[in-house]
Each structure stands twice: as structure tokens, then as C-alpha cells.
Coordinates of C-alpha atoms and ligand atoms in Angstrom, one line a residue:
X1 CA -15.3 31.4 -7.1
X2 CA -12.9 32.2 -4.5
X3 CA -14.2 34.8 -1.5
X4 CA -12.6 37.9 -1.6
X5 CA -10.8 38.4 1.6
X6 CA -8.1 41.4 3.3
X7 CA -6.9 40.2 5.6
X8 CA -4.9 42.9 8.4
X9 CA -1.7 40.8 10.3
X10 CA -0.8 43.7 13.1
X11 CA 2.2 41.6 14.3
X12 CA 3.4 43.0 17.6
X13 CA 2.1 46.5 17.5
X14 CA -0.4 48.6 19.2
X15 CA -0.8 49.0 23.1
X16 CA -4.4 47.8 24.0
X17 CA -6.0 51.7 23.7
X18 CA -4.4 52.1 20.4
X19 CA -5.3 48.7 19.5
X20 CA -9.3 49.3 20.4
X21 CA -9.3 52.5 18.3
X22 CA -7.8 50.9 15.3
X23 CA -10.3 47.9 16.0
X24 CA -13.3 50.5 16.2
X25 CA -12.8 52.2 13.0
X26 CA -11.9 49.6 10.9
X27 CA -15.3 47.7 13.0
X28 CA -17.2 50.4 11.6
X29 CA -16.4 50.3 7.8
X30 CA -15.9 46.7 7.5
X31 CA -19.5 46.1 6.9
X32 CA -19.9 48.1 3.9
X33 CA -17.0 46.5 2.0
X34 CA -17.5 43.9 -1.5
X35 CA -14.2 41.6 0.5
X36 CA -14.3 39.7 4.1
X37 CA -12.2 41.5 6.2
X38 CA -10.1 40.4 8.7
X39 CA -7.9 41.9 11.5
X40 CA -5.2 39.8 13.4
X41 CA -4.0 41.7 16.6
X42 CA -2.0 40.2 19.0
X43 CA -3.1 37.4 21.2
X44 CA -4.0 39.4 24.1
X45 CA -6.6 41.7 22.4
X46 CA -8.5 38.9 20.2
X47 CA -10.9 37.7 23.0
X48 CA -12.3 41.0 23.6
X49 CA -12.2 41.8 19.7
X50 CA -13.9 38.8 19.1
X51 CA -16.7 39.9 21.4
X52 CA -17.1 42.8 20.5
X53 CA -17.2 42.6 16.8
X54 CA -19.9 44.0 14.1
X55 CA -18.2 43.2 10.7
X56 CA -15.1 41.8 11.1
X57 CA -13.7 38.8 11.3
X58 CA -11.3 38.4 14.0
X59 CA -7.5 35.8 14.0
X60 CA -4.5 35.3 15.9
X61 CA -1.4 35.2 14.4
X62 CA -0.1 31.9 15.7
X63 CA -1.3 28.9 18.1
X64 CA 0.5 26.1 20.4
X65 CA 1.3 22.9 18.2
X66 CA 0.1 20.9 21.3
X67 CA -3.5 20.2 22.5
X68 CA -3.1 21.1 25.5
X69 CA -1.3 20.9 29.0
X70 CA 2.3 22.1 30.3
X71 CA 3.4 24.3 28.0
X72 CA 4.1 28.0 29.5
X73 CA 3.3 30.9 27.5
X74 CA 1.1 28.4 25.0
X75 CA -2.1 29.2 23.9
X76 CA -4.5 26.1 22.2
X77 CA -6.7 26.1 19.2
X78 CA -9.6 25.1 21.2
X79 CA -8.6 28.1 23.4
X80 CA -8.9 30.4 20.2
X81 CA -12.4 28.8 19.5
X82 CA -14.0 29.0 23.2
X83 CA -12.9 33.1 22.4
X84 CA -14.7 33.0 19.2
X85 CA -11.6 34.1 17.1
X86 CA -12.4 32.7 13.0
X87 CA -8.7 32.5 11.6
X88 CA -5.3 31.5 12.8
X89 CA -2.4 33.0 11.0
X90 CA 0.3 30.0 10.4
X91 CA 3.4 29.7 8.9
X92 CA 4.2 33.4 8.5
X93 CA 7.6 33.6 7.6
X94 CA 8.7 35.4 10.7
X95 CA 7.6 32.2 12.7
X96 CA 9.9 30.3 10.5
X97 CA 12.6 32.3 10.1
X98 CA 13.1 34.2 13.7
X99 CA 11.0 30.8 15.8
X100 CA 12.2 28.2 13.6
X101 CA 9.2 26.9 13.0
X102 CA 9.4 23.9 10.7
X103 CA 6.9 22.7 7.9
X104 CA 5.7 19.8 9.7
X105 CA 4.9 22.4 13.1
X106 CA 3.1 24.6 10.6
X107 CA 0.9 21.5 9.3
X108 CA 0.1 20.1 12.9
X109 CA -1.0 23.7 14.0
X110 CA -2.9 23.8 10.9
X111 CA -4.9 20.2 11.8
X112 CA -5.4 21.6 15.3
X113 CA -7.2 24.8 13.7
X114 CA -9.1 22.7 11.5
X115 CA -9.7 20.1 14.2
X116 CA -11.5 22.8 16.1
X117 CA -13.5 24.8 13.9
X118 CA -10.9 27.7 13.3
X119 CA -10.0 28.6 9.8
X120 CA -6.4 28.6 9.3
X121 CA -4.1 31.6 7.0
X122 CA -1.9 29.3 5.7
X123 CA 1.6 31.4 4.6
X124 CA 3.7 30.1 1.8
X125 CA 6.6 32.4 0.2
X126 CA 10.3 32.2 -1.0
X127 CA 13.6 34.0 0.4
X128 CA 15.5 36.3 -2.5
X129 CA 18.0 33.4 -2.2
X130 CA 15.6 31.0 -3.7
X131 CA 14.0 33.2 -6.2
X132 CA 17.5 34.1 -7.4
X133 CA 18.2 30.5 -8.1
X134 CA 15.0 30.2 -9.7
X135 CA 14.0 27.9 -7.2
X136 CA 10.7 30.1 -6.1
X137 CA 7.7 27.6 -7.3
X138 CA 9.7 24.6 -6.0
X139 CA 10.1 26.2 -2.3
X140 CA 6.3 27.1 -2.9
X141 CA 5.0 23.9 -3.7
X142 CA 7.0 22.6 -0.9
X143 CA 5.6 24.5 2.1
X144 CA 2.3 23.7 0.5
X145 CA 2.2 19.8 0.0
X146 CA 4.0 19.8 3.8
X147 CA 1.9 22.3 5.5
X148 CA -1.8 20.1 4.0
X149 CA -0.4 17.1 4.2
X150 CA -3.0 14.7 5.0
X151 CA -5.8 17.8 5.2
X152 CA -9.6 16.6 2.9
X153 CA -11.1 17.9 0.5
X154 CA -13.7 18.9 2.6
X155 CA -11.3 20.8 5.2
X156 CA -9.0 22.3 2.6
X157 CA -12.2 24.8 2.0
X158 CA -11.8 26.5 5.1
X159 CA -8.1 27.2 4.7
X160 CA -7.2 30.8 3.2
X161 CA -3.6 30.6 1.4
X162 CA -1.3 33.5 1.8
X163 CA 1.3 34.1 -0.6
X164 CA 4.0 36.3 1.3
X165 CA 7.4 36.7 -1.0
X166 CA 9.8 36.6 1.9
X167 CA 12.2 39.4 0.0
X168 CA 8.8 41.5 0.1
X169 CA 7.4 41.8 3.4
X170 CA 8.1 45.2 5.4
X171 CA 10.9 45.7 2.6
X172 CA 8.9 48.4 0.6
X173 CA 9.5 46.4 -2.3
X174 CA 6.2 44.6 -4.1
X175 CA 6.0 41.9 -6.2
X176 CA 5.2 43.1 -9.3
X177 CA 1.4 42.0 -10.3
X178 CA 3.1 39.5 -13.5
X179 CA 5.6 38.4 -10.7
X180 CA 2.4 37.8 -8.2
X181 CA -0.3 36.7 -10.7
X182 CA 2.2 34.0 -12.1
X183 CA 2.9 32.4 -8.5
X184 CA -1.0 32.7 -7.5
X185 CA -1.5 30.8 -10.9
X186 CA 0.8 28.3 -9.9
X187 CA -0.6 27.9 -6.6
X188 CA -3.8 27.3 -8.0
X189 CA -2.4 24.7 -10.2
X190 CA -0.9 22.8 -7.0
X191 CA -3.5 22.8 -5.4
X192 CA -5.7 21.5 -8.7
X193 CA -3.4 18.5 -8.6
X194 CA -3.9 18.1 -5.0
X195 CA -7.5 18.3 -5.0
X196 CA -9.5 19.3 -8.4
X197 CA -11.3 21.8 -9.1
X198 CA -12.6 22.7 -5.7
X199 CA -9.0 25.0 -6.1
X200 CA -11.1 27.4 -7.6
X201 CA -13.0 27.9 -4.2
X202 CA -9.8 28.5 -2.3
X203 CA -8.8 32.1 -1.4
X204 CA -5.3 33.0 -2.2
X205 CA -3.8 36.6 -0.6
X206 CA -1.1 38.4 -2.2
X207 CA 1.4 39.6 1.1
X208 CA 4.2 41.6 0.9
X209 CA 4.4 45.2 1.0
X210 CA 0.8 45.7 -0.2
X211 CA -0.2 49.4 0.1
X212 CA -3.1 51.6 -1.4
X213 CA -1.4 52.3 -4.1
X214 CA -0.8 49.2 -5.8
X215 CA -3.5 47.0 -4.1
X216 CA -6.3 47.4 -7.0
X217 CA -3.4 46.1 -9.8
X218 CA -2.7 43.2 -7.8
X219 CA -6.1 42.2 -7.0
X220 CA -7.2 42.5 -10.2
X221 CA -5.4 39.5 -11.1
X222 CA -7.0 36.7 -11.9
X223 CA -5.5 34.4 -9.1
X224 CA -5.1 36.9 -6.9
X225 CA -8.4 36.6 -4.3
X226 CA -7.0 39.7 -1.6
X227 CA -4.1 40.9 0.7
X228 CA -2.5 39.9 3.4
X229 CA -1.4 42.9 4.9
X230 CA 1.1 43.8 7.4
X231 CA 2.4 47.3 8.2
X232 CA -0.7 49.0 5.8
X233 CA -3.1 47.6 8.2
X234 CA -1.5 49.4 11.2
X235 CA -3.2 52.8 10.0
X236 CA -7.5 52.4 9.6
X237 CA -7.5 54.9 6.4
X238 CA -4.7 52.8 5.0
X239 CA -6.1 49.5 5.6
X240 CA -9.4 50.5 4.2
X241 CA -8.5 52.4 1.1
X242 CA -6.8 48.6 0.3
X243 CA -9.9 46.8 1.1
X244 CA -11.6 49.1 -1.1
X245 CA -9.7 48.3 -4.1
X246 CA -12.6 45.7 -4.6
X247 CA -15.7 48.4 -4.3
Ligands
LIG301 P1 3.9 43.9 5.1 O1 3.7 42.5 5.9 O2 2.6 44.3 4.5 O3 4.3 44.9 6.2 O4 5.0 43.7 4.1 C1 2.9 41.5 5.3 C2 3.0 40.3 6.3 O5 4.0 40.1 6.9 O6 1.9 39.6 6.5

């Protein structure tokens, strides 16, 4: 079985008081929760997060394709590990669509992560474009095989998948749970082909306009193993009502 995860991707919000009293409550509850939960704040505030924390689990939302060196403004995966962060978001569809971050950045970000013992959120998700033409599982399957190429058995265990409909996140507009359930399926199935039946052990977050309210019908999906959410995670009461949906 899959872990259960929620996972909260703060993008660029929060000044570092807000940020601490967001951290602090969510800190508090996270304990008492049936799902892993996870908060990804901006860079700056995951070292002393990290510290700091009780029951959370604490990521970054991006890391420096390079090992290390000249490269202003760059922060390493080892970096990330000597703060004790857990996860690295990669892949998010922001990086690739307002960075340009390409499929084969995402996968050597990814066997940096790996490489040094932080577990990467790997994001996967098609434009309306592409789901228009019907091409949605193709795009899917194509971020996926690019983004693990040549990632073992044994690593692929320690990557979480998100599944982030591009059309859905910060739109207001959900995937429907048939709509999610069906791609999660499907992800499962590449990821059978790619490596048997350890797929099974290999979390796979719904993101995308996830909210209270419709959180418990999308996890209760078979394939569906938690959220990755974005502007819901912003607001403690929000962000634990969601991870709640698996009390
Ligand atoms: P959203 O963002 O929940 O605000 O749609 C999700 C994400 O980008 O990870």
C-alpha cells in the first residue's frame, strides 16, 4: 500500500512571521493525523522549519540542476540535506511553464535529490490544450518515462508522484474524482510497466484546486494516495480540514 501523504506547496507566499505562525499550527496538528504531512515553504524559511519541526515533514519547492559551484542564486541538493529538509518539489508546472524548465532538467534535479537522500515530489500534468485533443495520458506518460529515466527500482520508492492538471491549478476548477481517478489509474499502470508491482507502494497526489470540500471524494479513490495542495494550504484550518479527509 501506498502512504498516505498531503502535501502543502506555499509557492511564493508568506513573509517569515506569517510563515512561522502558519508553520506552528499546522506543527501542532500534524501529529495527530492518519496521512504524512508535508509543508513546502519557500527556500528561505525550510532550514529553520526543518529544525524546528515536531510532526511535519518539511520540502523545498525546487533545487539547482548542478552539484555545485558558480551558479548565483542556486541552491544544491546536498544543501537541502545538510538543512535536514525530506522532499523537493520538481517539475511543478510553473517551473516549466514560467522557468522553462525542460523534462530532462526535471530528471537530473530529480537524481540529485535521490543522490543525496532527499525524496523528490515529482509533478506530472497536462495543459487544457492537450486534454482537448485527447492527448492528456500521452503528455502524462511522457513527463513520467523522462523525468525517471534511468531512476531503480529501489530509488523509485522514495519518489512521491503528483498529478497536477495544468487547466486546474489556482483556476478554481477541480478535476472531477472519474476525471482524477482515471489518470491516477493510468499512472499506476505506467509506472507497473516500468517497474512491477512495487507501483503499488508509490504515493500518487491529486493537485489542482483541492479544497475541503471536495478533498474526501477525491481521496477516496482508489489510486488517488493524497493532495498536493497549493493555495488551500496557505490558511492552517483549511489545510488541515483536507488532511483530515483521511481521519
Ligand atoms: P492549487 O495549487 O491548489 O492552488 O490549485 C496546486 C499546486 O500548484 O501545487
Amino acid at each position: 500500500m501506498a502512504r498516505k501523504i498531503v502535501a502543502g506547496n506555499w509557492k511564493m507566499n508568506k513573509l517569515a512571521d506569517e510563515a512561522i505562525d502558519l508553520f506552528e499550527k499546522v506543527d501542532a496538528v500534524g501529529g495527530d493525523l492518519a496521512c504524512e504531512l508535508i509543508v513546502c515553504p519557500p527556500a528561505l524559511y525550510v532550514q529553520n522549519f526543518a529544525k524546528s519541526k515536531k510532526a511535519l515533514k518539511v520540502g523545498a519547492q525546487n533545487v539547482a540542476k548542478y552539484v555545485q559551484g558558480a551558479y548565483t542564486g542556486e541552491w544544491s541538493a546536498a544543501m537541502l540535506k545538510s538543512v535536514s529538509a525530506d522532499y523537493c518539489i520538481v517539475g511543478h508546472s510553473e517551473r516549466r511553464s514560467l522557468f522553462g524548465e525542460t523534462d530532462e532538467e526535471v530528471n537530473d534535479k530529480l537524481q540529485l535529490l535521490l543522490n543525496n537522500g532527499v525524496a523528490p515530489i515529482l509533478c506530472c500534468g497536462e495543459t487544457l490544450d492537450q486534454r482537448e485533443c485527447g492527448t492528456e495520458k500521452d503528455v502524462v506518460k511522457d513527463q513520467l518515462f523522462k523525468g525517471l529515466k534511468d531512476v531503480s527500482k529501489e530509488s523509485v520508492l522514495k519518489v512521491v508522484i503528483a498529478y497536477e492538471p495544468v487547466w486546474a491549478i489556482g483556476t478554481g476548477v477541480t478535476a472531477s474524482s472519474e476525471q482524477a481517478q482515471e489518470m491516477h489509474a493510468y499512472i499506476r499502470l505506467v509506472l507497473n510497466e516500468k517497474y512491477g508491482d512495487i507501483s503499488n507502494e508509490i504515493s500518487i497526489l491529486y493537485g489542482g484546486s483541492c479544497k475541503p470540500s471536495n478533498a474526501k471524494e477525491l481521496f477516496a479513490c482508489k489510486d488517488i494516495d493524497g493532495g498536493l495542495i497549493g493555495g488551500a494550504s496557505l490558511d492552517a484550518e483549511s489545510f488541515l480540514a483536507i488532511a483530515k479527509s483521511f481521519n
